[in-house]
Amino acid sequence: MSEEDVPVEKHLDVAGRFLTLAEASSASDGDTGAWSIVLAFYAAVHWVRAYIRHAKPGAHIASHDDVRHAFQDYPELRRVKPQYDGLKQLSHKVRYYGELSYQRQELTDVMRMARQVRDWAVPKIKRG
């Protein structure tokens, strides 16, 4: 299945499952807790992609660059851009630089940012 074929519902399902894993992992210390950041970021990716797919069913969103451009093309997405960008930067630090030491409060803040993306996107999609 190509990205163009992924339906909104699939993005929502995957995002919810990633957030559930992220929240469970964020309760752990060490490496597992750090990887919860990556899961939280990818949950946000799927909520944003679900919103884009909902707003324009034929939208091309095959890469992170496509999502980055969507923040310009869909001004309403700017409401969650700070959270999305923060999650992206933290995920990048874990994935590429091996920054694996995070305090419990930092992980709590990460989960809050992910839920803010969800709480913005899902109602707009469900109403629509």
Short mmCIF file of N, CA, C and O in Angstrom, two decimals:
data_model
loop_
_atom_site.label_atom_id
_atom_site.label_comp_id
_atom_site.label_asym_id
_atom_site.label_seq_id
_atom_site.Cartn_x
_atom_site.Cartn_y
_atom_site.Cartn_z
N MET A 1 0.85 -1.18 0.00
CA MET A 1 0.00 0.00 0.00
C MET A 1 0.89 1.24 0.00
O MET A 1 1.78 1.38 0.82
N SER A 2 0.68 2.13 -0.93
CA SER A 2 1.44 3.38 -0.95
C SER A 2 0.78 4.39 -0.02
O SER A 2 -0.37 4.24 0.37
N GLU A 3 1.51 5.42 0.32
CA GLU A 3 0.99 6.45 1.22
C GLU A 3 -0.29 7.06 0.67
O GLU A 3 -1.19 7.38 1.42
N GLU A 4 -0.37 7.22 -0.62
CA GLU A 4 -1.56 7.82 -1.22
C GLU A 4 -2.80 6.97 -0.97
O GLU A 4 -3.91 7.45 -1.06
N ASP A 5 -2.61 5.67 -0.67
CA ASP A 5 -3.73 4.76 -0.46
C ASP A 5 -4.13 4.61 1.01
O ASP A 5 -5.10 3.95 1.31
N VAL A 6 -3.35 5.20 1.93
CA VAL A 6 -3.64 5.01 3.35
C VAL A 6 -4.85 5.88 3.73
O VAL A 6 -4.80 7.10 3.62
N PRO A 7 -5.93 5.24 4.15
CA PRO A 7 -7.13 6.01 4.51
C PRO A 7 -6.98 6.70 5.86
O PRO A 7 -6.16 6.32 6.69
N VAL A 8 -7.79 7.70 6.06
CA VAL A 8 -7.80 8.47 7.30
C VAL A 8 -7.91 7.53 8.49
O VAL A 8 -7.18 7.67 9.48
N GLU A 9 -8.83 6.58 8.43
CA GLU A 9 -9.08 5.68 9.55
C GLU A 9 -7.83 4.89 9.94
O GLU A 9 -7.60 4.63 11.11
N LYS A 10 -7.06 4.49 8.95
CA LYS A 10 -5.82 3.74 9.22
C LYS A 10 -4.82 4.63 9.96
O LYS A 10 -4.19 4.21 10.93
N HIS A 11 -4.68 5.87 9.51
CA HIS A 11 -3.79 6.81 10.20
C HIS A 11 -4.23 7.00 11.65
O HIS A 11 -3.40 7.01 12.56
N LEU A 12 -5.53 7.15 11.86
CA LEU A 12 -6.05 7.35 13.21
C LEU A 12 -5.79 6.13 14.09
O LEU A 12 -5.40 6.26 15.25
N ASP A 13 -5.99 4.94 13.54
CA ASP A 13 -5.76 3.71 14.28
C ASP A 13 -4.29 3.59 14.67
O ASP A 13 -3.97 3.33 15.84
N VAL A 14 -3.41 3.79 13.72
CA VAL A 14 -1.97 3.66 13.98
C VAL A 14 -1.54 4.71 15.00
O VAL A 14 -0.79 4.40 15.94
N ALA A 15 -2.01 5.94 14.85
CA ALA A 15 -1.64 7.00 15.80
C ALA A 15 -2.06 6.63 17.22
O ALA A 15 -1.29 6.78 18.16
N GLY A 16 -3.28 6.14 17.36
CA GLY A 16 -3.75 5.75 18.68
C GLY A 16 -2.95 4.62 19.28
O GLY A 16 -2.62 4.63 20.48
N ARG A 17 -2.60 3.66 18.47
CA ARG A 17 -1.80 2.53 18.94
C ARG A 17 -0.40 2.98 19.33
O ARG A 17 0.15 2.53 20.35
N PHE A 18 0.20 3.87 18.52
CA PHE A 18 1.52 4.39 18.87
C PHE A 18 1.48 5.17 20.17
O PHE A 18 2.38 5.06 21.00
N LEU A 19 0.44 5.98 20.37
CA LEU A 19 0.35 6.75 21.61
C LEU A 19 0.20 5.81 22.81
O LEU A 19 0.82 6.03 23.85
N THR A 20 -0.59 4.78 22.67
CA THR A 20 -0.74 3.81 23.76
C THR A 20 0.61 3.19 24.12
O THR A 20 0.96 3.09 25.31
N LEU A 21 1.37 2.80 23.12
CA LEU A 21 2.71 2.26 23.36
C LEU A 21 3.62 3.31 23.98
O LEU A 21 4.40 3.00 24.89
N ALA A 22 3.54 4.53 23.50
CA ALA A 22 4.38 5.61 24.01
C ALA A 22 4.08 5.87 25.48
O ALA A 22 4.99 6.02 26.30
N GLU A 23 2.81 5.93 25.81
CA GLU A 23 2.43 6.19 27.20
C GLU A 23 2.91 5.07 28.12
O GLU A 23 3.42 5.32 29.21
N ALA A 24 2.79 3.83 27.67
CA ALA A 24 3.27 2.70 28.48
C ALA A 24 4.79 2.75 28.62
O ALA A 24 5.32 2.54 29.71
N SER A 25 5.48 3.05 27.55
CA SER A 25 6.94 3.10 27.57
C SER A 25 7.46 4.28 28.39
O SER A 25 8.52 4.19 29.00
N SER A 26 6.71 5.36 28.41
CA SER A 26 7.18 6.56 29.13
C SER A 26 7.20 6.34 30.64
O SER A 26 7.84 7.10 31.36
N ALA A 27 6.54 5.29 31.11
CA ALA A 27 6.57 4.96 32.54
C ALA A 27 7.85 4.21 32.92
O ALA A 27 8.10 4.00 34.10
N SER A 28 8.64 3.85 31.93
CA SER A 28 9.87 3.10 32.17
C SER A 28 11.06 4.04 32.24
O SER A 28 11.06 5.12 31.66
N ASP A 29 12.08 3.59 32.92
CA ASP A 29 13.32 4.35 32.99
C ASP A 29 14.24 3.93 31.84
O ASP A 29 14.02 2.91 31.19
N GLY A 30 15.25 4.72 31.63
CA GLY A 30 16.30 4.35 30.68
C GLY A 30 15.87 4.41 29.23
O GLY A 30 15.04 5.22 28.83
N ASP A 31 16.44 3.50 28.45
CA ASP A 31 16.25 3.50 27.01
C ASP A 31 14.79 3.36 26.60
O ASP A 31 14.34 4.01 25.65
N THR A 32 14.04 2.53 27.29
CA THR A 32 12.64 2.33 26.93
C THR A 32 11.87 3.63 27.05
O THR A 32 11.07 3.97 26.17
N GLY A 33 12.11 4.37 28.12
CA GLY A 33 11.45 5.66 28.29
C GLY A 33 11.80 6.62 27.16
O GLY A 33 10.94 7.32 26.63
N ALA A 34 13.06 6.64 26.78
CA ALA A 34 13.49 7.54 25.71
C ALA A 34 12.81 7.20 24.39
O ALA A 34 12.40 8.09 23.64
N TRP A 35 12.67 5.91 24.11
CA TRP A 35 12.04 5.51 22.85
C TRP A 35 10.56 5.83 22.82
O TRP A 35 9.93 5.87 21.76
N SER A 36 9.96 6.12 23.97
CA SER A 36 8.56 6.56 23.98
C SER A 36 8.42 7.87 23.22
O SER A 36 7.36 8.16 22.65
N ILE A 37 9.48 8.66 23.20
CA ILE A 37 9.47 9.93 22.46
C ILE A 37 9.29 9.67 20.97
O ILE A 37 8.53 10.37 20.30
N VAL A 38 9.98 8.68 20.46
CA VAL A 38 9.88 8.34 19.04
C VAL A 38 8.46 7.89 18.71
O VAL A 38 7.87 8.33 17.70
N LEU A 39 7.90 7.05 19.56
CA LEU A 39 6.53 6.59 19.34
C LEU A 39 5.55 7.76 19.39
O LEU A 39 4.62 7.84 18.58
N ALA A 40 5.75 8.68 20.33
CA ALA A 40 4.86 9.85 20.44
C ALA A 40 4.96 10.71 19.19
O ALA A 40 3.94 11.21 18.69
N PHE A 41 6.17 10.89 18.68
CA PHE A 41 6.33 11.68 17.45
C PHE A 41 5.59 11.01 16.29
O PHE A 41 4.86 11.66 15.53
N TYR A 42 5.76 9.71 16.14
CA TYR A 42 5.10 9.05 15.01
C TYR A 42 3.59 9.00 15.17
O TYR A 42 2.86 8.99 14.17
N ALA A 43 3.10 9.02 16.39
CA ALA A 43 1.65 9.18 16.58
C ALA A 43 1.23 10.53 16.02
O ALA A 43 0.24 10.63 15.28
N ALA A 44 1.99 11.58 16.35
CA ALA A 44 1.68 12.91 15.84
C ALA A 44 1.75 12.96 14.32
O ALA A 44 0.91 13.59 13.66
N VAL A 45 2.74 12.29 13.75
CA VAL A 45 2.85 12.22 12.29
C VAL A 45 1.56 11.67 11.70
O VAL A 45 1.00 12.23 10.74
N HIS A 46 1.05 10.59 12.27
CA HIS A 46 -0.16 9.98 11.72
C HIS A 46 -1.39 10.85 11.93
O HIS A 46 -2.27 10.89 11.06
N TRP A 47 -1.48 11.57 13.05
CA TRP A 47 -2.63 12.47 13.22
C TRP A 47 -2.59 13.61 12.22
O TRP A 47 -3.61 13.98 11.66
N VAL A 48 -1.41 14.13 11.96
CA VAL A 48 -1.29 15.21 10.97
C VAL A 48 -1.60 14.67 9.58
O VAL A 48 -2.34 15.30 8.81
N ARG A 49 -1.09 13.51 9.26
CA ARG A 49 -1.39 12.92 7.94
C ARG A 49 -2.87 12.61 7.80
O ARG A 49 -3.45 12.79 6.73
N ALA A 50 -3.49 12.15 8.87
CA ALA A 50 -4.94 11.89 8.83
C ALA A 50 -5.69 13.19 8.55
O ALA A 50 -6.64 13.20 7.75
N TYR A 51 -5.27 14.27 9.20
CA TYR A 51 -5.94 15.55 8.97
C TYR A 51 -5.77 15.98 7.52
O TYR A 51 -6.73 16.40 6.87
N ILE A 52 -4.56 15.87 6.99
CA ILE A 52 -4.30 16.26 5.61
C ILE A 52 -5.16 15.42 4.65
O ILE A 52 -5.79 15.95 3.74
N ARG A 53 -5.17 14.11 4.89
CA ARG A 53 -5.96 13.20 4.04
C ARG A 53 -7.45 13.55 4.12
O ARG A 53 -8.16 13.50 3.13
N HIS A 54 -7.91 13.94 5.31
CA HIS A 54 -9.30 14.35 5.49
C HIS A 54 -9.57 15.66 4.75
O HIS A 54 -10.59 15.78 4.05
N ALA A 55 -8.67 16.63 4.90
CA ALA A 55 -8.87 17.94 4.29
C ALA A 55 -8.79 17.88 2.77
O ALA A 55 -9.51 18.60 2.07
N LYS A 56 -7.91 17.03 2.27
CA LYS A 56 -7.74 16.90 0.81
C LYS A 56 -7.41 15.44 0.51
O LYS A 56 -6.25 15.04 0.54
N PRO A 57 -8.43 14.64 0.24
CA PRO A 57 -8.22 13.19 0.07
C PRO A 57 -7.14 12.81 -0.93
O PRO A 57 -6.50 11.78 -0.76
N GLY A 58 -6.90 13.61 -1.93
CA GLY A 58 -5.88 13.28 -2.93
C GLY A 58 -4.50 13.84 -2.63
O GLY A 58 -3.61 13.75 -3.46
N ALA A 59 -4.31 14.40 -1.46
CA ALA A 59 -3.03 15.03 -1.12
C ALA A 59 -1.89 14.02 -1.16
O ALA A 59 -2.04 12.87 -0.78
N HIS A 60 -0.76 14.49 -1.64
CA HIS A 60 0.45 13.67 -1.71
C HIS A 60 1.23 13.89 -0.41
O HIS A 60 1.77 14.97 -0.17
N ILE A 61 1.29 12.87 0.44
CA ILE A 61 2.00 12.98 1.72
C ILE A 61 2.83 11.72 1.94
O ILE A 61 2.61 10.95 2.87
N ALA A 62 3.80 11.52 1.09
CA ALA A 62 4.62 10.31 1.12
C ALA A 62 5.87 10.45 1.97
O ALA A 62 6.57 9.47 2.19
N SER A 63 6.17 11.64 2.45
CA SER A 63 7.42 11.82 3.19
C SER A 63 7.25 12.89 4.28
O SER A 63 6.27 13.62 4.31
N HIS A 64 8.27 12.96 5.14
CA HIS A 64 8.28 14.01 6.16
C HIS A 64 8.33 15.39 5.51
O HIS A 64 7.76 16.35 6.04
N ASP A 65 8.99 15.50 4.37
CA ASP A 65 9.04 16.78 3.66
C ASP A 65 7.64 17.21 3.21
O ASP A 65 7.30 18.39 3.28
N ASP A 66 6.85 16.26 2.75
CA ASP A 66 5.47 16.57 2.35
C ASP A 66 4.68 17.11 3.54
O ASP A 66 3.90 18.05 3.40
N VAL A 67 4.88 16.50 4.71
CA VAL A 67 4.19 16.97 5.91
C VAL A 67 4.68 18.37 6.27
O VAL A 67 3.90 19.26 6.61
N ARG A 68 5.99 18.58 6.18
CA ARG A 68 6.56 19.90 6.48
C ARG A 68 5.93 20.97 5.59
O ARG A 68 5.56 22.05 6.06
N HIS A 69 5.76 20.67 4.32
CA HIS A 69 5.12 21.62 3.40
C HIS A 69 3.65 21.83 3.73
O HIS A 69 3.10 22.90 3.51
N ALA A 70 3.02 20.80 4.27
CA ALA A 70 1.59 20.92 4.61
C ALA A 70 1.37 21.98 5.68
O ALA A 70 0.31 22.62 5.69
N PHE A 71 2.34 22.20 6.53
CA PHE A 71 2.19 23.25 7.54
C PHE A 71 2.10 24.63 6.89
O PHE A 71 1.53 25.55 7.47
N GLN A 72 2.62 24.76 5.68
CA GLN A 72 2.48 26.00 4.92
C GLN A 72 1.18 26.01 4.12
O GLN A 72 0.51 27.03 4.02
N ASP A 73 0.82 24.86 3.57
CA ASP A 73 -0.34 24.75 2.70
C ASP A 73 -1.67 24.74 3.46
O ASP A 73 -2.71 25.08 2.89
N TYR A 74 -1.63 24.32 4.70
CA TYR A 74 -2.83 24.24 5.54
C TYR A 74 -2.58 25.11 6.79
O TYR A 74 -2.11 24.61 7.80
N PRO A 75 -2.88 26.39 6.70
CA PRO A 75 -2.56 27.30 7.80
C PRO A 75 -3.13 26.86 9.15
O PRO A 75 -2.54 27.14 10.19
N GLU A 76 -4.25 26.15 9.14
CA GLU A 76 -4.84 25.69 10.40
C GLU A 76 -3.93 24.72 11.15
O GLU A 76 -4.00 24.60 12.38
N LEU A 77 -3.04 24.04 10.43
CA LEU A 77 -2.09 23.13 11.07
C LEU A 77 -1.08 23.86 11.95
O LEU A 77 -0.46 23.24 12.82
N ARG A 78 -0.93 25.15 11.73
CA ARG A 78 0.03 25.90 12.53
C ARG A 78 -0.31 25.87 14.01
O ARG A 78 0.53 26.10 14.86
N ARG A 79 -1.55 25.54 14.32
CA ARG A 79 -2.00 25.45 15.71
C ARG A 79 -1.21 24.37 16.47
O ARG A 79 -0.98 24.49 17.66
N VAL A 80 -0.80 23.30 15.77
CA VAL A 80 -0.07 22.22 16.42
C VAL A 80 1.39 22.12 15.96
O VAL A 80 2.09 21.18 16.33
N LYS A 81 1.83 23.08 15.18
CA LYS A 81 3.21 23.05 14.68
C LYS A 81 4.25 23.07 15.80
O LYS A 81 5.21 22.31 15.76
N PRO A 82 4.08 23.89 16.85
CA PRO A 82 5.10 23.87 17.92
C PRO A 82 5.22 22.49 18.59
O PRO A 82 6.33 22.02 18.84
N GLN A 83 4.09 21.84 18.82
CA GLN A 83 4.12 20.52 19.43
C GLN A 83 4.75 19.50 18.48
O GLN A 83 5.60 18.70 18.88
N TYR A 84 4.33 19.55 17.22
CA TYR A 84 4.86 18.63 16.21
C TYR A 84 6.38 18.81 16.07
O TYR A 84 7.13 17.84 16.10
N ASP A 85 6.81 20.05 15.95
CA ASP A 85 8.24 20.32 15.79
C ASP A 85 9.03 19.90 17.03
O ASP A 85 10.13 19.36 16.91
N GLY A 86 8.47 20.15 18.20
CA GLY A 86 9.15 19.74 19.43
C GLY A 86 9.31 18.23 19.50
O GLY A 86 10.38 17.71 19.85
N LEU A 87 8.24 17.51 19.17
CA LEU A 87 8.32 16.05 19.15
C LEU A 87 9.32 15.56 18.11
O LEU A 87 10.09 14.62 18.37
N LYS A 88 9.33 16.20 16.97
CA LYS A 88 10.25 15.81 15.90
C LYS A 88 11.71 15.99 16.35
O LYS A 88 12.54 15.11 16.15
N GLN A 89 12.00 17.13 16.96
CA GLN A 89 13.38 17.40 17.41
C GLN A 89 13.82 16.41 18.49
O GLN A 89 14.94 15.88 18.44
N LEU A 90 12.94 16.14 19.44
CA LEU A 90 13.29 15.19 20.49
C LEU A 90 13.46 13.78 19.94
O LEU A 90 14.38 13.05 20.32
N SER A 91 12.58 13.38 19.02
CA SER A 91 12.68 12.07 18.40
C SER A 91 14.01 11.96 17.63
O SER A 91 14.68 10.92 17.69
N HIS A 92 14.36 13.01 16.96
CA HIS A 92 15.61 13.05 16.20
C HIS A 92 16.81 12.82 17.14
O HIS A 92 17.73 12.07 16.82
N LYS A 93 16.77 13.46 18.30
CA LYS A 93 17.87 13.31 19.26
C LYS A 93 18.00 11.87 19.74
O LYS A 93 19.10 11.36 19.91
N VAL A 94 16.86 11.22 19.94
CA VAL A 94 16.90 9.82 20.37
C VAL A 94 17.40 8.94 19.24
O VAL A 94 18.32 8.13 19.42
N ARG A 95 16.81 9.09 18.06
CA ARG A 95 17.11 8.19 16.93
C ARG A 95 18.51 8.37 16.38
O ARG A 95 19.17 7.39 16.03
N TYR A 96 18.97 9.60 16.25
CA TYR A 96 20.23 9.83 15.55
C TYR A 96 21.41 10.10 16.46
O TYR A 96 22.55 9.87 16.06
N TYR A 97 21.16 10.60 17.65
CA TYR A 97 22.27 10.97 18.54
C TYR A 97 22.30 10.15 19.81
O TYR A 97 23.16 10.37 20.67
N GLY A 98 21.37 9.21 19.95
CA GLY A 98 21.39 8.32 21.10
C GLY A 98 21.20 9.02 22.43
O GLY A 98 21.70 8.53 23.44
N GLU A 99 20.49 10.13 22.43
CA GLU A 99 20.20 10.81 23.70
C GLU A 99 19.09 10.02 24.38
O GLU A 99 17.93 10.10 23.99
N LEU A 100 19.46 9.25 25.38
CA LEU A 100 18.53 8.29 25.97
C LEU A 100 18.21 8.57 27.43
O LEU A 100 17.49 7.80 28.05
N SER A 101 18.73 9.64 27.98
CA SER A 101 18.48 9.96 29.39
C SER A 101 17.48 11.10 29.50
O SER A 101 17.79 12.25 29.18
N TYR A 102 16.29 10.76 29.95
CA TYR A 102 15.24 11.76 30.13
C TYR A 102 14.62 11.58 31.50
O TYR A 102 14.44 10.45 31.98
N GLN A 103 14.29 12.69 32.11
CA GLN A 103 13.60 12.67 33.40
C GLN A 103 12.13 12.34 33.17
O GLN A 103 11.58 12.60 32.11
N ARG A 104 11.51 11.81 34.18
CA ARG A 104 10.09 11.44 34.08
C ARG A 104 9.23 12.63 33.65
O ARG A 104 8.33 12.49 32.82
N GLN A 105 9.51 13.84 34.17
CA GLN A 105 8.72 15.02 33.82
C GLN A 105 8.87 15.37 32.34
O GLN A 105 7.91 15.78 31.69
N GLU A 106 10.07 15.18 31.79
CA GLU A 106 10.28 15.43 30.36
C GLU A 106 9.41 14.49 29.52
O GLU A 106 8.81 14.91 28.53
N LEU A 107 9.33 13.24 29.93
CA LEU A 107 8.51 12.28 29.19
C LEU A 107 7.03 12.59 29.35
O LEU A 107 6.25 12.44 28.41
N THR A 108 6.64 13.07 30.52
CA THR A 108 5.25 13.50 30.73
C THR A 108 4.92 14.66 29.79
O THR A 108 3.84 14.69 29.19
N ASP A 109 5.85 15.59 29.64
CA ASP A 109 5.65 16.73 28.73
C ASP A 109 5.52 16.27 27.28
O ASP A 109 4.72 16.81 26.52
N VAL A 110 6.31 15.27 26.90
CA VAL A 110 6.25 14.72 25.55
C VAL A 110 4.87 14.13 25.28
O VAL A 110 4.26 14.37 24.23
N MET A 111 4.36 13.36 26.24
CA MET A 111 3.04 12.76 26.06
C MET A 111 1.96 13.84 25.97
O MET A 111 1.02 13.73 25.19
N ARG A 112 2.13 14.91 26.73
CA ARG A 112 1.18 16.03 26.67
C ARG A 112 1.19 16.65 25.27
O ARG A 112 0.13 16.94 24.71
N MET A 113 2.38 16.85 24.70
CA MET A 113 2.47 17.43 23.36
C MET A 113 1.78 16.53 22.33
O MET A 113 1.06 17.02 21.46
N ALA A 114 2.00 15.23 22.44
CA ALA A 114 1.36 14.30 21.50
C ALA A 114 -0.15 14.35 21.64
O ALA A 114 -0.88 14.39 20.64
N ARG A 115 -0.65 14.37 22.87
CA ARG A 115 -2.09 14.44 23.09
C ARG A 115 -2.67 15.76 22.57
O ARG A 115 -3.82 15.80 22.11
N GLN A 116 -1.89 16.84 22.62
CA GLN A 116 -2.37 18.11 22.08
C GLN A 116 -2.57 18.03 20.57
O GLN A 116 -3.53 18.57 20.03
N VAL A 117 -1.66 17.34 19.88
CA VAL A 117 -1.83 17.14 18.43
C VAL A 117 -3.09 16.31 18.19
O VAL A 117 -3.92 16.66 17.35
N ARG A 118 -3.24 15.23 18.94
CA ARG A 118 -4.43 14.38 18.82
C ARG A 118 -5.71 15.18 19.08
O ARG A 118 -6.67 15.10 18.31
N ASP A 119 -5.70 15.93 20.17
CA ASP A 119 -6.91 16.65 20.58
C ASP A 119 -7.28 17.77 19.62
O ASP A 119 -8.42 18.20 19.59
N TRP A 120 -6.33 18.21 18.82
CA TRP A 120 -6.64 19.19 17.78
C TRP A 120 -7.16 18.48 16.53
O TRP A 120 -8.18 18.87 15.96
N ALA A 121 -6.47 17.44 16.10
CA ALA A 121 -6.77 16.81 14.81
C ALA A 121 -8.02 15.94 14.82
O ALA A 121 -8.86 16.05 13.91
N VAL A 122 -8.15 15.08 15.79
CA VAL A 122 -9.22 14.08 15.76
C VAL A 122 -10.61 14.72 15.73
O VAL A 122 -11.44 14.33 14.90
N PRO A 123 -10.92 15.71 16.57
CA PRO A 123 -12.27 16.30 16.48
C PRO A 123 -12.55 16.93 15.12
O PRO A 123 -13.68 16.87 14.62
N LYS A 124 -11.54 17.53 14.49
CA LYS A 124 -11.75 18.13 13.18
C LYS A 124 -12.07 17.07 12.13
O LYS A 124 -12.89 17.28 11.25
N ILE A 125 -11.41 15.94 12.25
CA ILE A 125 -11.63 14.85 11.30
C ILE A 125 -13.01 14.22 11.55
O ILE A 125 -13.75 13.95 10.60
N LYS A 126 -13.33 13.98 12.79
CA LYS A 126 -14.59 13.30 13.14
C LYS A 126 -15.81 14.16 12.81
O LYS A 126 -16.85 13.64 12.46
N ARG A 127 -15.66 15.48 12.94
CA ARG A 127 -16.76 16.39 12.62
C ARG A 127 -17.02 16.46 11.13
O ARG A 127 -18.14 16.64 10.70
N GLY A 128 -15.95 16.37 10.38
CA GLY A 128 -15.94 16.68 9.00
C GLY A 128 -16.69 15.92 8.04
O GLY A 128 -17.08 16.20 7.02
#
